[in-house]
Coordinates of C-alpha atoms in Angstrom, one line a residue:
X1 CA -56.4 -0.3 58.3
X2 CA -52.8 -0.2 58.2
X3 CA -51.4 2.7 55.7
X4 CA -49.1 2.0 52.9
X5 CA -45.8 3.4 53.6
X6 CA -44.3 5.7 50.5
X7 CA -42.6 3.6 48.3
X8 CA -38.6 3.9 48.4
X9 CA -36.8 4.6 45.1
X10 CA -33.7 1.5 45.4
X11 CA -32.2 3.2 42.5
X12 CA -31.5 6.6 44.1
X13 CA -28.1 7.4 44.5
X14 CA -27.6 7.6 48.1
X15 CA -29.1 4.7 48.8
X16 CA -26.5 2.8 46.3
X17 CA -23.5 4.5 47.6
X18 CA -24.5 3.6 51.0
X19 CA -24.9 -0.1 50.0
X20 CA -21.9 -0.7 47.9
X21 CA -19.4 2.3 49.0
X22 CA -18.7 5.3 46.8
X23 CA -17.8 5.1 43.0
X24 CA -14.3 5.0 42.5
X25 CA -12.7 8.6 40.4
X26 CA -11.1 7.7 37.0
X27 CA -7.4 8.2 37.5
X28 CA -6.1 10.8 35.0
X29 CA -2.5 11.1 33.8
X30 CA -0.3 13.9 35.0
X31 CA 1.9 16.0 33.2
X32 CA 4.6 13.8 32.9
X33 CA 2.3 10.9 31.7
X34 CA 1.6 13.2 29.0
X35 CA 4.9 14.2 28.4
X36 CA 5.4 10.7 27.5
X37 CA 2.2 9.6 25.8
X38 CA 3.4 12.1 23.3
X39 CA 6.9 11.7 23.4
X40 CA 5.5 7.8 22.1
X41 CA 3.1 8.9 19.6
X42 CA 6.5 11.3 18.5
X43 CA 8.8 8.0 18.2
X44 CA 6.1 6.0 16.4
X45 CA 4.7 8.6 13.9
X46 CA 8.6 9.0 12.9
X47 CA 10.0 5.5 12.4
X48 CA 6.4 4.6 10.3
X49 CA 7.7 8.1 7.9
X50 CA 10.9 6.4 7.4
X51 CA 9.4 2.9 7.1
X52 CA 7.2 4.7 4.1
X53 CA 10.2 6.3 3.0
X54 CA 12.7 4.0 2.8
X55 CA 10.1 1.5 0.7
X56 CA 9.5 4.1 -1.7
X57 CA 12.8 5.0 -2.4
X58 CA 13.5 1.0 -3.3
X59 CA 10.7 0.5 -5.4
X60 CA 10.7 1.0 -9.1
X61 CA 7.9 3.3 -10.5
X62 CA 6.4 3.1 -13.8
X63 CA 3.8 5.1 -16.0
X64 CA 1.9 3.9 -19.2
X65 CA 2.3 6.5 -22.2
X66 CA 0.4 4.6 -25.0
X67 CA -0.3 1.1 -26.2
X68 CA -1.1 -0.6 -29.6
X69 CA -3.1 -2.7 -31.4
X70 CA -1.1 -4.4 -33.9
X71 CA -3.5 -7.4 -35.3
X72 CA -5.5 -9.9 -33.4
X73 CA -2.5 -11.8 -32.1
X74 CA -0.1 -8.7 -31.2
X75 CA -0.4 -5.3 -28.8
X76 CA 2.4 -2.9 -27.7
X77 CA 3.0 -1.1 -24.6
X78 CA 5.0 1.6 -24.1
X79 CA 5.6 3.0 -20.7
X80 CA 8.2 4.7 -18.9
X81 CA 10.3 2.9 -15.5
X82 CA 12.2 5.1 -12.8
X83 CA 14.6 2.4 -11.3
X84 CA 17.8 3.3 -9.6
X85 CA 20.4 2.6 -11.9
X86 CA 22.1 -0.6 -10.5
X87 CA 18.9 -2.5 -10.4
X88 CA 17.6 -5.3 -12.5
X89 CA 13.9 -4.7 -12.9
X90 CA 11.5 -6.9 -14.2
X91 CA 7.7 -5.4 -15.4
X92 CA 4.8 -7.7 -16.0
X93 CA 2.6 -6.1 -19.2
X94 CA -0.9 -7.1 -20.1
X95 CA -3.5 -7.0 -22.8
X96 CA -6.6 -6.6 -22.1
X97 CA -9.6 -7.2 -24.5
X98 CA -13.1 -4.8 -24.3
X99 CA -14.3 -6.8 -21.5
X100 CA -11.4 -6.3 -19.3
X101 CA -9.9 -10.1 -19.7
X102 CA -6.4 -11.0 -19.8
X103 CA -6.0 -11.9 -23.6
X104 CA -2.2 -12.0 -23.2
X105 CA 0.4 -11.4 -20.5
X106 CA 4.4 -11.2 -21.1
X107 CA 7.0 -10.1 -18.6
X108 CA 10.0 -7.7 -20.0
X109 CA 13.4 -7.6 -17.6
X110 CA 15.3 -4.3 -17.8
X111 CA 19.0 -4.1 -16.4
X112 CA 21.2 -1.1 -17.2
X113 CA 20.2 1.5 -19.1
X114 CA 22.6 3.8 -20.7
X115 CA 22.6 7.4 -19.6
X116 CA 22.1 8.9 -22.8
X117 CA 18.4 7.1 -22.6
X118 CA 17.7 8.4 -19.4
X119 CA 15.4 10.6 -19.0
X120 CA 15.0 13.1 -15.8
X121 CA 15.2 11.0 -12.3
X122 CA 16.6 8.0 -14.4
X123 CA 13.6 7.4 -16.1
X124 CA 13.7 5.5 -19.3
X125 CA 11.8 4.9 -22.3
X126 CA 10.2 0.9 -23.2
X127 CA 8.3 -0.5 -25.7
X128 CA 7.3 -4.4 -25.2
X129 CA 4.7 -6.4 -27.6
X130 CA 2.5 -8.8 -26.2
X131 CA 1.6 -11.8 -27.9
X132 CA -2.7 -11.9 -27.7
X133 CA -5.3 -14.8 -28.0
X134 CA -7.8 -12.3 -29.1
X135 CA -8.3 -9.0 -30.6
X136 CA -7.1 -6.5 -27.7
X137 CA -8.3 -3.4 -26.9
X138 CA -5.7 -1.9 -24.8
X139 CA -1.9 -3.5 -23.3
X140 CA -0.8 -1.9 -19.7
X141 CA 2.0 -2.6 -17.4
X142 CA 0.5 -4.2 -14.2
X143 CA 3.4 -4.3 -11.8
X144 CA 7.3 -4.0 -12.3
X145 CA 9.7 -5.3 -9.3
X146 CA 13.3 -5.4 -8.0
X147 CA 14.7 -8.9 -8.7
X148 CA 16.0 -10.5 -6.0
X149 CA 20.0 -9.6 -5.7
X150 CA 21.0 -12.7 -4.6
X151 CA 19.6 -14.4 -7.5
X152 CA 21.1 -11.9 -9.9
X153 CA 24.7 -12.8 -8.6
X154 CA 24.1 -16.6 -8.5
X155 CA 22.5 -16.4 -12.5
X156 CA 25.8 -14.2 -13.5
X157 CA 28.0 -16.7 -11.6
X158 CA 26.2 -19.7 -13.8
X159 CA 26.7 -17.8 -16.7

């Protein structure tokens, strides 16, 4: 009677690298390949600082002081905007009812402001009323923006 022969394993690891050839090593980077991965990372880290930078600088900041309600068909806002002084900014304000709806909506433009109303950082002071279509329980500024300079110059040419 013929004896089984042990059985071979055809997962072991010398018989694989016989069969297909030796695993290849993972290339690593030398010193100058790291030299230059950071010298990348570097470059990139500091154009995306000025990127930030340069956009916040540009942009006109605002911050809401107080609101109020007036009657049902009326809210004020008041809020403070830090614009650089030669731009034309315009703010969109909202009124919001106890359920968070829009229950009126109104957008206030603000040019130059004379330096005796500006504040520290050429902030200065606004108040702007918003017509409602019911009772309101709060009025906020949702966004303010830089109006588009080629537009100013071809309204004050029209004009």
């Amino acid at each position: 009677m013929p004896r089984p022969e042990a059985a071979v394993s055809t997962d072991s690891p010398d018989l694989l690298r016989d069969r297909y050839g030796a695993t290849r090593r993972a290339r690593r980077l030398g010193p100058r390949g790291w030299i230059g991965v950071i010298a990348l990372a570097t470059l990139l880290a500091a154009g995306f600082a000025v990127w930030v930078l340069a956009g916040r600088s540009a942009a006109p900041t605002f911050k809401d002081i107080g609101f109020q309600v007036v009657s049902e068909a009326r809210a004020t806002a008041d809020f403070d905007l830090t614009k650089r002084p030669d731009d034309v900014v315009t703010c969109a304000v909202t009124a919001l009812n106890h359920e968070y709806a829009v229950v009126g909506w109104t957008e206030v433009t603000v040019g130059a402001v004379p330096e005796d109303e500006l504040g520290d950082g050429g902030t200065s002071a606004h108040r702007v009323s918003v017509r409602t279509t019911n009772l309101a329980t709060t009025a906020v500024v949702d966004s303010c923006w830089v109006e588009d300079r080629g537009a100013q110059a071809a309204g004050a040419g029209a004009s």
